[in-house]
XYZ file of C-alpha atoms in Angstrom:
560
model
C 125.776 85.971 10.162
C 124.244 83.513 12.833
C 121.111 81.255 12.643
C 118.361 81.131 15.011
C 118.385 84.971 15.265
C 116.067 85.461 17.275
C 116.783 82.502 20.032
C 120.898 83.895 20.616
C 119.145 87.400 21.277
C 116.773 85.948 23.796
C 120.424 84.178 25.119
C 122.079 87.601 25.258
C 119.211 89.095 26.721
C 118.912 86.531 29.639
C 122.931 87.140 30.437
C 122.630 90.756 30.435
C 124.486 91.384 27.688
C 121.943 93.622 26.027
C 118.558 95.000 26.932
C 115.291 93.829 25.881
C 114.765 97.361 24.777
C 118.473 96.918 22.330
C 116.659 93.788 20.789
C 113.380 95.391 19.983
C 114.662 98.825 18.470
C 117.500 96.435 16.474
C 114.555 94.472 15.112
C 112.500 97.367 13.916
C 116.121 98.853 12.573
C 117.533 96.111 10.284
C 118.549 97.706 7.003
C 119.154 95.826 3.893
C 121.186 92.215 4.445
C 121.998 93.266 7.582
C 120.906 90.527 10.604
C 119.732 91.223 14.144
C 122.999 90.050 15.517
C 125.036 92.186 12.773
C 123.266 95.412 14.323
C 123.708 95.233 18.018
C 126.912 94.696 17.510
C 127.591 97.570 15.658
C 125.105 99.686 17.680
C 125.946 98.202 21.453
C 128.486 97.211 23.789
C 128.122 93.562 22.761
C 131.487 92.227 21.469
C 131.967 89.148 19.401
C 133.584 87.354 22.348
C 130.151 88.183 24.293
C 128.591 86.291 21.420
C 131.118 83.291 21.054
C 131.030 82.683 24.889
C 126.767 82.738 25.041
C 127.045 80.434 22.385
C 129.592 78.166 23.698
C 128.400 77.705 27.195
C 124.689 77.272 25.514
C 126.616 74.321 23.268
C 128.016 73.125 26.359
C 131.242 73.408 24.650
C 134.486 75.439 25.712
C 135.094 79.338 24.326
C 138.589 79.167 23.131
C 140.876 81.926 21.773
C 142.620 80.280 18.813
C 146.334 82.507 19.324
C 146.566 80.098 22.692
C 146.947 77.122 20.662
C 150.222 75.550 19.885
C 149.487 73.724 16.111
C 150.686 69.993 14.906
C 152.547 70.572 11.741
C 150.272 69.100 9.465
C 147.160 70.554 11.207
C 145.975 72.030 7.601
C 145.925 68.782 6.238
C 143.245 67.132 8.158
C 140.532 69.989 6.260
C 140.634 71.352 3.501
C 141.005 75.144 2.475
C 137.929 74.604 -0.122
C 136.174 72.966 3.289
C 137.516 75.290 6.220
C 136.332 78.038 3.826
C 132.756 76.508 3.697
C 131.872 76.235 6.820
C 133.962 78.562 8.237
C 135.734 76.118 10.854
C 139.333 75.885 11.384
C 141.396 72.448 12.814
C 142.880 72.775 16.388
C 143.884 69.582 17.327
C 144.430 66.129 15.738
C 143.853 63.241 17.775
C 143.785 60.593 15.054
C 140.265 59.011 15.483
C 139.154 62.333 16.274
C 139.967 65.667 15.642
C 139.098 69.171 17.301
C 137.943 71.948 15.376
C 136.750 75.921 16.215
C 133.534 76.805 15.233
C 131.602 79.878 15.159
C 128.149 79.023 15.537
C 127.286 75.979 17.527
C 123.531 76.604 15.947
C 124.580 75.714 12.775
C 123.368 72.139 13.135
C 123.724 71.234 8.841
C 127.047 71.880 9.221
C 127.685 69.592 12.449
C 125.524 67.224 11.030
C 127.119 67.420 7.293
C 130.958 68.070 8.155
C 131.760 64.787 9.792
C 130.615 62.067 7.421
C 132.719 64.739 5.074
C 135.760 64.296 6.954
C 135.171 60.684 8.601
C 135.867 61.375 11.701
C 134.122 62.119 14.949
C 134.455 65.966 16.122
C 135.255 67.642 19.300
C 133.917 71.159 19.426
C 135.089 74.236 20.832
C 134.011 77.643 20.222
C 135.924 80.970 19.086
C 134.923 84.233 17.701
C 133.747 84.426 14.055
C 136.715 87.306 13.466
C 139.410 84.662 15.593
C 138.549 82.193 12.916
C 138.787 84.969 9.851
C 142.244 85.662 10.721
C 143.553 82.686 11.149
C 142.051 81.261 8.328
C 144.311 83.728 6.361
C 147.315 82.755 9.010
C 146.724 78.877 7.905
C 145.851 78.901 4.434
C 147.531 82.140 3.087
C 143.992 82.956 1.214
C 140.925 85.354 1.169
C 138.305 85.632 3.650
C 135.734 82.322 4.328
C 133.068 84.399 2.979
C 134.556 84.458 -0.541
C 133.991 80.740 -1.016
C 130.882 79.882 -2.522
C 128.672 76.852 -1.428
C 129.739 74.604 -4.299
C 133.072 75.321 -4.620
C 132.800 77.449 -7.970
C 130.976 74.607 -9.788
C 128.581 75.353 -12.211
C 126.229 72.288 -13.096
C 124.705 71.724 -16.778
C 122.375 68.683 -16.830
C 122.501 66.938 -20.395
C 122.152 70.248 -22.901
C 120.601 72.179 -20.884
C 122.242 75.367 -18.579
C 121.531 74.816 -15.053
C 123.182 77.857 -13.902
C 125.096 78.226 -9.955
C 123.522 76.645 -7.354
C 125.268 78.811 -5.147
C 122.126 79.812 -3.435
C 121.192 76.004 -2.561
C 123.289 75.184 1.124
C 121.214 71.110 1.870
C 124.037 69.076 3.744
C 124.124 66.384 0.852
C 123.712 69.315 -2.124
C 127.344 69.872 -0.491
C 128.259 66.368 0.401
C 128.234 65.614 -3.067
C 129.771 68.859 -4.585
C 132.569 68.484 -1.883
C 133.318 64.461 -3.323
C 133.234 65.543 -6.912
C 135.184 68.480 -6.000
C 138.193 66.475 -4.343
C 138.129 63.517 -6.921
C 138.758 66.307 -9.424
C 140.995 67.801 -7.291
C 143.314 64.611 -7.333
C 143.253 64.067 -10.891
C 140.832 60.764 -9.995
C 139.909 58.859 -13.380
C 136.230 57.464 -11.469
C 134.533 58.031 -8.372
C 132.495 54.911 -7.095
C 130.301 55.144 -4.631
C 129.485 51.523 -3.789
C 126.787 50.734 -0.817
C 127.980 48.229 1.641
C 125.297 46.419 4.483
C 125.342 49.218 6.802
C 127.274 51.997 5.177
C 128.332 53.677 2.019
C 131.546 53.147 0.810
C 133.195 55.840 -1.836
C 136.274 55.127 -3.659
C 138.572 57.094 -6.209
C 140.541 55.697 -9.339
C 143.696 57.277 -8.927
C 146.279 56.416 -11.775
C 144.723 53.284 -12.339
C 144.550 51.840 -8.590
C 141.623 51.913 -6.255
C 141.781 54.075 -3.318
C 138.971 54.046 -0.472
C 138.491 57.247 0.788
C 134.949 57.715 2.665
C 132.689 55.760 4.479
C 129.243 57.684 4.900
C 126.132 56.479 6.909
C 123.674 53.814 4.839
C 121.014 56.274 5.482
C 122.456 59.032 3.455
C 122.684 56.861 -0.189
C 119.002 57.956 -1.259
C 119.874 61.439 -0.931
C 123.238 61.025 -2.796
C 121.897 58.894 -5.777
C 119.041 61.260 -5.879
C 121.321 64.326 -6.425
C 123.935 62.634 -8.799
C 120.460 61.632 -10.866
C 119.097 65.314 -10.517
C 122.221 66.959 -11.593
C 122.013 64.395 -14.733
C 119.011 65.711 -16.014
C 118.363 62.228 -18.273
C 118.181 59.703 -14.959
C 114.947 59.148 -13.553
C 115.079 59.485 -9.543
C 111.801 56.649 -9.088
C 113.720 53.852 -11.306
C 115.881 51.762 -9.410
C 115.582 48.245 -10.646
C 116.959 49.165 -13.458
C 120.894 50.155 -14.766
C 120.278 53.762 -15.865
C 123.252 56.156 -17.759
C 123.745 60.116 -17.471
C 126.050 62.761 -17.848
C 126.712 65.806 -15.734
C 128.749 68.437 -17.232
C 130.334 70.886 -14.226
C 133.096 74.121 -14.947
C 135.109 74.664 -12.130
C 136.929 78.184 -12.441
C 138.073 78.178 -16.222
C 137.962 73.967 -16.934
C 135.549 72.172 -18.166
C 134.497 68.816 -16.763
C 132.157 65.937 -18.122
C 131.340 62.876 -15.764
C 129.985 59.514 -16.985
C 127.210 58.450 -14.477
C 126.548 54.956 -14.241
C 123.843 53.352 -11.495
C 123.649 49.926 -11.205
C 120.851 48.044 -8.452
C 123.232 45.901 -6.525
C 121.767 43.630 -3.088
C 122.582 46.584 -0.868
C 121.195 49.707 -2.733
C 122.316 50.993 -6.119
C 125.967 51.556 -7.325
C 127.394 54.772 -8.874
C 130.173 54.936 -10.686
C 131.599 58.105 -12.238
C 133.612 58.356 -15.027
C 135.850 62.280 -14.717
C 136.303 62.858 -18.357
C 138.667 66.189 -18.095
C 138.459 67.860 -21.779
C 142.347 68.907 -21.302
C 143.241 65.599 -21.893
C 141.905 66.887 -25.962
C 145.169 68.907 -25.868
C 147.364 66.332 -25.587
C 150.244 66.023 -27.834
C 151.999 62.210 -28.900
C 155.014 63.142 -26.387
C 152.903 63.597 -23.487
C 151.044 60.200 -24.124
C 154.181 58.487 -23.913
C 155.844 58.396 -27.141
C 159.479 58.375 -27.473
C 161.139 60.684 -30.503
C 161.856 57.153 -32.885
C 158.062 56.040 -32.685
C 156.606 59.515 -31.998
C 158.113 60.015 -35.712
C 156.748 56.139 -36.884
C 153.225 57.363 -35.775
C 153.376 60.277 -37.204
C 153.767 58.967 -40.693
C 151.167 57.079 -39.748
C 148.566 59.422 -39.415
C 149.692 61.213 -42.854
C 148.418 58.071 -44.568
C 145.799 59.045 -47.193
C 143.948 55.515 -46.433
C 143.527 52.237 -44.822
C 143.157 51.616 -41.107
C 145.026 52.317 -37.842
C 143.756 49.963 -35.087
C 144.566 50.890 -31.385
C 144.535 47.689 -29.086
C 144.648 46.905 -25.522
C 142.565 45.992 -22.751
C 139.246 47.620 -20.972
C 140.955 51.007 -19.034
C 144.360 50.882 -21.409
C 144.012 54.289 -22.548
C 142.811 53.517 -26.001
C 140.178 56.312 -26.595
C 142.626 58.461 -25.464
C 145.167 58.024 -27.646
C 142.619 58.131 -30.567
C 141.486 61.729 -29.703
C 144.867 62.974 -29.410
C 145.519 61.466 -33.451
C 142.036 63.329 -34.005
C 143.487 66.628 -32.678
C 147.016 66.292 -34.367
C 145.372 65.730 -37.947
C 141.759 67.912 -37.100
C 142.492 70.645 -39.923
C 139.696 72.960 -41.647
C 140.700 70.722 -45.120
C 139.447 67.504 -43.750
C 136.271 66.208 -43.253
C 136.038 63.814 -39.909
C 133.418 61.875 -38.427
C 133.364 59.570 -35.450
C 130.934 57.244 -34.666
C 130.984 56.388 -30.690
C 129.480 54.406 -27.729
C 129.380 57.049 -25.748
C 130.822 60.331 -26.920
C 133.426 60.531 -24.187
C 134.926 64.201 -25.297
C 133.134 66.837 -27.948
C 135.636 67.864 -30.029
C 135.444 71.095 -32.150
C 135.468 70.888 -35.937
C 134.434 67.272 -36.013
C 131.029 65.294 -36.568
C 130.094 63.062 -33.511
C 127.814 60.659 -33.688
C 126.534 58.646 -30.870
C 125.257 54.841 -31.093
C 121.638 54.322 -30.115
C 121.145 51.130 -30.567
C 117.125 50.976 -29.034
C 116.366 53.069 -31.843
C 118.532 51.010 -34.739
C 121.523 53.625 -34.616
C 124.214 50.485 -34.419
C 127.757 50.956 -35.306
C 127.332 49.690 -38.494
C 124.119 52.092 -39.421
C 125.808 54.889 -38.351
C 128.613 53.802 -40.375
C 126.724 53.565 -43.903
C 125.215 56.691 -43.357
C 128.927 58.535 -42.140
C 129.931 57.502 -45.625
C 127.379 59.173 -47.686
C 128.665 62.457 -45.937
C 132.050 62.375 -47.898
C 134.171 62.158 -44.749
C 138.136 61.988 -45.435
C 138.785 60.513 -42.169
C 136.656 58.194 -39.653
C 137.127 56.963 -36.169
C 135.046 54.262 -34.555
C 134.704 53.994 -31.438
C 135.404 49.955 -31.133
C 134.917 47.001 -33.553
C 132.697 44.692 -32.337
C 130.991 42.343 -34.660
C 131.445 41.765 -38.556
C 129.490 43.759 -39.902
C 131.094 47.070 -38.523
C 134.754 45.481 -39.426
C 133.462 44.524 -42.970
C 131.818 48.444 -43.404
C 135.411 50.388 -42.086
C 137.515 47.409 -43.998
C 135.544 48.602 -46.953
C 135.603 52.433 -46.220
C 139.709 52.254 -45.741
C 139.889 50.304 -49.284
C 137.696 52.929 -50.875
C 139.771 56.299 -50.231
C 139.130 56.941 -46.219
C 141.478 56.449 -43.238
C 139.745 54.946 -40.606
C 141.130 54.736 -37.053
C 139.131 51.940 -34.570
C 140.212 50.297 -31.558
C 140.240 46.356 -30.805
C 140.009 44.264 -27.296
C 143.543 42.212 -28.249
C 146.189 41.418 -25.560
C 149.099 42.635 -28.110
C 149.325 43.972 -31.716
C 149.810 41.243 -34.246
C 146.588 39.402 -32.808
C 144.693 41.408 -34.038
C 144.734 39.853 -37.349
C 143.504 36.634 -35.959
C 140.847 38.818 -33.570
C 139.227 40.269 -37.500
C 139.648 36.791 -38.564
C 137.788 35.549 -35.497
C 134.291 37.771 -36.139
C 134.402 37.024 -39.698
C 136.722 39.361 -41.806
C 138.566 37.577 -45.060
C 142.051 37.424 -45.028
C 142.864 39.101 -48.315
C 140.574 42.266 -47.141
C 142.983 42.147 -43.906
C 145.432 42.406 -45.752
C 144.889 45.117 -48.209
C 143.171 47.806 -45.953
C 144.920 46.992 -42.534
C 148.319 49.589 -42.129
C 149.396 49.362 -38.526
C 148.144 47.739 -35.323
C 148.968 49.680 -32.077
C 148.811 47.598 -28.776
C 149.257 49.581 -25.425
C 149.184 49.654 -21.897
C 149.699 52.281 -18.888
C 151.944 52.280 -16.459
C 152.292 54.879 -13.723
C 154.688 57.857 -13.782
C 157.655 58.130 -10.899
C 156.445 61.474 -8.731
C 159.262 63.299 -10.360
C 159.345 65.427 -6.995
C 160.326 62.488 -4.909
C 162.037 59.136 -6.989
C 165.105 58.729 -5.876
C 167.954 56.560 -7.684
C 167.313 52.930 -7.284
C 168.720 49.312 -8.338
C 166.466 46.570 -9.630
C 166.542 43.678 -7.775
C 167.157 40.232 -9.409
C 163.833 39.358 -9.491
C 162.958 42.304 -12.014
C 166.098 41.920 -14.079
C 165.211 38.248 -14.677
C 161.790 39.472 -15.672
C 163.024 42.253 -17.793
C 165.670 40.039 -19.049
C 168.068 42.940 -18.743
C 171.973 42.556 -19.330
C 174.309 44.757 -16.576
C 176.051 46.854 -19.448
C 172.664 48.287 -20.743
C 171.782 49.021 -16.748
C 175.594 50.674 -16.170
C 174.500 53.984 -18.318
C 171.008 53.467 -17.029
C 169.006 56.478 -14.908
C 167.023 54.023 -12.977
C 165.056 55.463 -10.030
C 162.388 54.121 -7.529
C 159.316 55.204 -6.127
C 159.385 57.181 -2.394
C 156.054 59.314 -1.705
C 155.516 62.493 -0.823
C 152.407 64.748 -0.061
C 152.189 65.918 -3.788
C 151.896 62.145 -4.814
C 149.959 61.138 -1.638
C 152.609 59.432 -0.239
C 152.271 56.280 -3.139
C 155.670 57.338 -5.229
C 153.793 57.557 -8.741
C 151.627 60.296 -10.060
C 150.091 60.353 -13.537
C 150.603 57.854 -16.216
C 151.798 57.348 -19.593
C 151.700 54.861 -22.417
C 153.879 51.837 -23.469
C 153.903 50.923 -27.129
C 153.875 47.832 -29.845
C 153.848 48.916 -33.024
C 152.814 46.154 -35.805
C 153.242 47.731 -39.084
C 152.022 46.371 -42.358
C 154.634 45.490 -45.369
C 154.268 43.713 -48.281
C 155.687 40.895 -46.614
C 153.700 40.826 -43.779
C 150.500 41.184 -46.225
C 151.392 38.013 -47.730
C 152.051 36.352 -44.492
C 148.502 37.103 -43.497
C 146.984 35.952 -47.021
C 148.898 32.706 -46.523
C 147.194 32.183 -43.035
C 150.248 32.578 -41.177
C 149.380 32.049 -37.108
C 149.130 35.055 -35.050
C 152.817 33.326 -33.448
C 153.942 33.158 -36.413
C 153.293 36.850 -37.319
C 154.504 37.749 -33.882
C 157.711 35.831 -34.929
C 158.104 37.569 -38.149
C 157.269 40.868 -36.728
C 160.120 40.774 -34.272
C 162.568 39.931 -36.630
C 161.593 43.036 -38.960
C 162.192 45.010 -35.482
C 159.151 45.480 -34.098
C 159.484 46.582 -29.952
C 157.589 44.776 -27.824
C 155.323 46.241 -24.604
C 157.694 45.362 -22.362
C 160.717 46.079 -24.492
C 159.211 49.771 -24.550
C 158.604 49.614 -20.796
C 162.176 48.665 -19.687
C 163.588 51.684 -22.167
C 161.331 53.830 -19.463
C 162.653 52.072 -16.757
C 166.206 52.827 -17.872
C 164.944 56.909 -18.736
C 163.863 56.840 -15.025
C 160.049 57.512 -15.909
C 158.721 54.633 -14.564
C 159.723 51.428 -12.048
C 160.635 47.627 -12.543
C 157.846 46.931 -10.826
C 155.363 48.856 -12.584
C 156.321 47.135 -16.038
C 156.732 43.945 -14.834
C 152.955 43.755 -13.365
C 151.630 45.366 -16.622
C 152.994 43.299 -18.969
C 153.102 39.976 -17.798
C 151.504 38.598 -20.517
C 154.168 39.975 -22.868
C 156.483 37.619 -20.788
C 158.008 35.709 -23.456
């Protein structure tokens, strides 16, 4: 139950609490898991307070009982449950730079070294009994005993391929340090953890819904130990090497989900950089609707993805949601008929039923290798990962005039230039024209917290932006961001897509074989009613989804 065993007896001894003689016979007496401390108190007079208040005036700390405390409101917030379970503490007081917590063993120095460059913030001690903190743990938190929570917070760790198995047994400060930062990134549906090193600290931020959010500063001196456990529980990243940008992948299953992250170290002036991509595999099981799709082009997409050829590109910026959206087409069409291969840079998400293969390209696995050799398999449907050069575009332009439909993804700022982008890395336009059947441009914008928007107006500055007209914003549910503690206090959680759809006619075939500029197209496309981002981002603004302000910032370039 306690550390240092041995010393706290010597500490009851010298207070008369128990005899010399007690400590001896309990030492020759100890009987399975039980410890020294366990059996005199279940064989002597000592009491649990005896124990707290040795301890506490050995601490030089005060003995408190916890029922004599009157509670701030929020108390809970300022740890955990996960946490107060761990290291069985519970918050007393909040003083804002500080805060006061009960503890049950003052000799448990990893956990007063470990738990404040967990929380950030400098502790005040005081000391109750271990069964005072049991029950009020269960008082606060309305959950099971502290005992019940395991070391890494239910995680179990796989390092590449290979089963690594609990490591509940393992209790080093930074073993939990780190379990405890990948545990609350996941915990608030982060996209990326970075954990950047400053001049004389660490500095570890969270992607959540798209905006960084700083969230712990940790001493310098601890980054060795953290970059050496995120490259342990890799298994590929070699602890010696850091000169050098290194890649890994650490696979962890908390309760019944399964988690990948994307480890990334990069040597920076300071120390090296993590950055961790959270890759949650229930994003596999998402449908078009929860991407974002409204009925009218749920249904255009759909038909889409029936096509028996030609190719689907998916467009957008770096972080736009565009692999995502591909996997989710993957998983609406992934039947035991077809035959569908993906060629990738990573493989973000292993998907059942499919062939995966990863680019290598130290070892000559390129896109476009991969690609000749995915078409010797008889595949009905391929996805590739990203176009990059002409080569690839010429191989999938080829494979999507020769039976297959091939989905791919493009770096363009909106659908239409993507034409000009094939053009560009050295695609002719007749081929363009024949295999291309729809271009796809998106963006994300963030969700209202449906728990807290409340109905809004735009101000002018919006409606000029949005070019909106006051009859379409008269049967309009428009509604602004508030915050709450669900979406921590910002107003928006989650996100969802906006859509331009560029489909492929005969007219607009002949348009591109005549050389047509990408304006022009745009032009053209407009007229044959093609929605624009923004256009699809104020009909969410009028659904009450999403803000003025959100669409306005993420589509300014669709500003005509």
């Amino acid at each position: 139950m306690f550390s240092n065993e041995d010393y706290l007896a010597e500490l009851l001894a010298e207070a008369d609490l128990v005899k010399e003689d007690d400590v001896a016979h309990a030492r020759s007496s100890l009987y399975g898991n039980e410890t020294l401390i366990e059996h005199l108190l279940a064989h002597t007079s000592l009491s649990q307070e005896d124990v707290a208040r040795t301890l506490a005036a050995n601490a030089g700390i005060p003995f408190v009982r916890l029922a004599d405390f009157t509670y701030d409101p929020g108390i809970t917030e300022t740890i955990s449950e996960e946490m107060a379970k761990r290291y069985r503490v519970i918050p007393v007081h909040d003083e804002g730079l500080s805060l006061t917590i009960a503890i049950a063993d003052p000799l448990d120095f990893e956990t007063l070294d470990t738990l404040p460059h967990i929380i950030g913030r400098e502790l005040n001690l005081v000391c109750a009994t271990r069964q005072d903190i049991h029950d009020h743990f269960r008082q606060f938190y309305h959950s099971g005993e502290p005992s019940e929570m395991m070391d890494t917070a239910g995680f179990t760790v796989t390092t590449g391929d290979t089963e690594a198995g609990d490591v509940v047994g393992e209790d080093a400060p930074i073993i939990r340090l780190v379990l405890q930062m990948l545990s609350e990134a996941f915990r608030v549906r982060a996209s990326d953890i970075h954990i950047e090193p400053m001049e004389t600290s660490v500095r570890v931020r969270y992607r959540l819904d798209g905006k960084l959010v700083h969230v712990d500063t940790h001493p310098k001196k601890l980054l060795p130990a953290i970059i050496a456990r995120l490259k342990v529980m890799s298994g590929t990243m070699a602890i010696a090497e850091k000169r050098l940008p290194q890649d890994g992948r650490i696979q962890l299953k908390m309760g019944a989900k399964e988690v990948d992250l994307r480890v990334s170290s990069v040597p920076s002036n300071h120390g090296e950089s993590i950055v961790m991509r959270i890759l949650d595999k229930t994003a596999l099981l998402l449908g078009l609707p929860e991407l974002g799709f409204f009925s009218d082009d749920q249904t255009t997409f759909e038909q889409l993805l029936g096509l028996p050829d030609g190719i689907l590109l998916v467009t957008g910026p770096t972080g736009s949601g565009k692999t995502t959206t591909l996997y989710a087409c993957l998983n609406v069409i992934n039947k035991p008929d077809r035959k569908i291969i993906t060629v990738e840079d990573p493989i973000e998400y292993e998907l059942p039923g499919i062939n995966q293969v990863m680019v290598k390209t130290d070892i000559g696995m390129t896109f476009a290798a991969a690609l000749r050799a995915m078409l010797r398999q008889a595949p009905n449907i391929i996805m590739i990962g990203e176009i990059r050069d002409a080569e690839t575009a010429n191989i999938a332009i080829n494979a999507s005039l020769t039976g297959h439909l091939v989905f791919s993804t493009l770096h363009t700022n909106d659908a239409p230039s993507a034409v000009a982008r094939l053009i560009d890395i050295g695609v002719k336009p007749f081929l363009i024209a024949s295999a291309l059947r729809a271009v796809m441009a998106q963006r994300l914008v963030r969700k209202l917290c449906p728990l807290c928007k409340t109905p809004a107006e735009l101000n002018n500055k919006e409606i000029r932006a949005l070019s909106l007209d006051v009859s379409r914003m008269a049967e309009a549910s428009i509604f602004g961001p508030v915050g709450c503690d669900k979406c921590r206090n910002n107003g928006y959680k989650g996100r969802m897509g906006i859509f331009e759809m560029f489909l492929v006619d005969d007219e607009v075939r002949q348009m591109i074989n005549t050389g047509l500029t990408t304006t022009q197209l745009r032009r053209r496309a407009r007229e044959l009613g093609m929605r624009t981002l923004r256009e699809d981002g104020i009909r969410k603004v009028l659904s009450g989804l999403t803000s003025g302000s959100e669409v306005v910032h993420v589509t300014m370039s669709d500003a005509d």
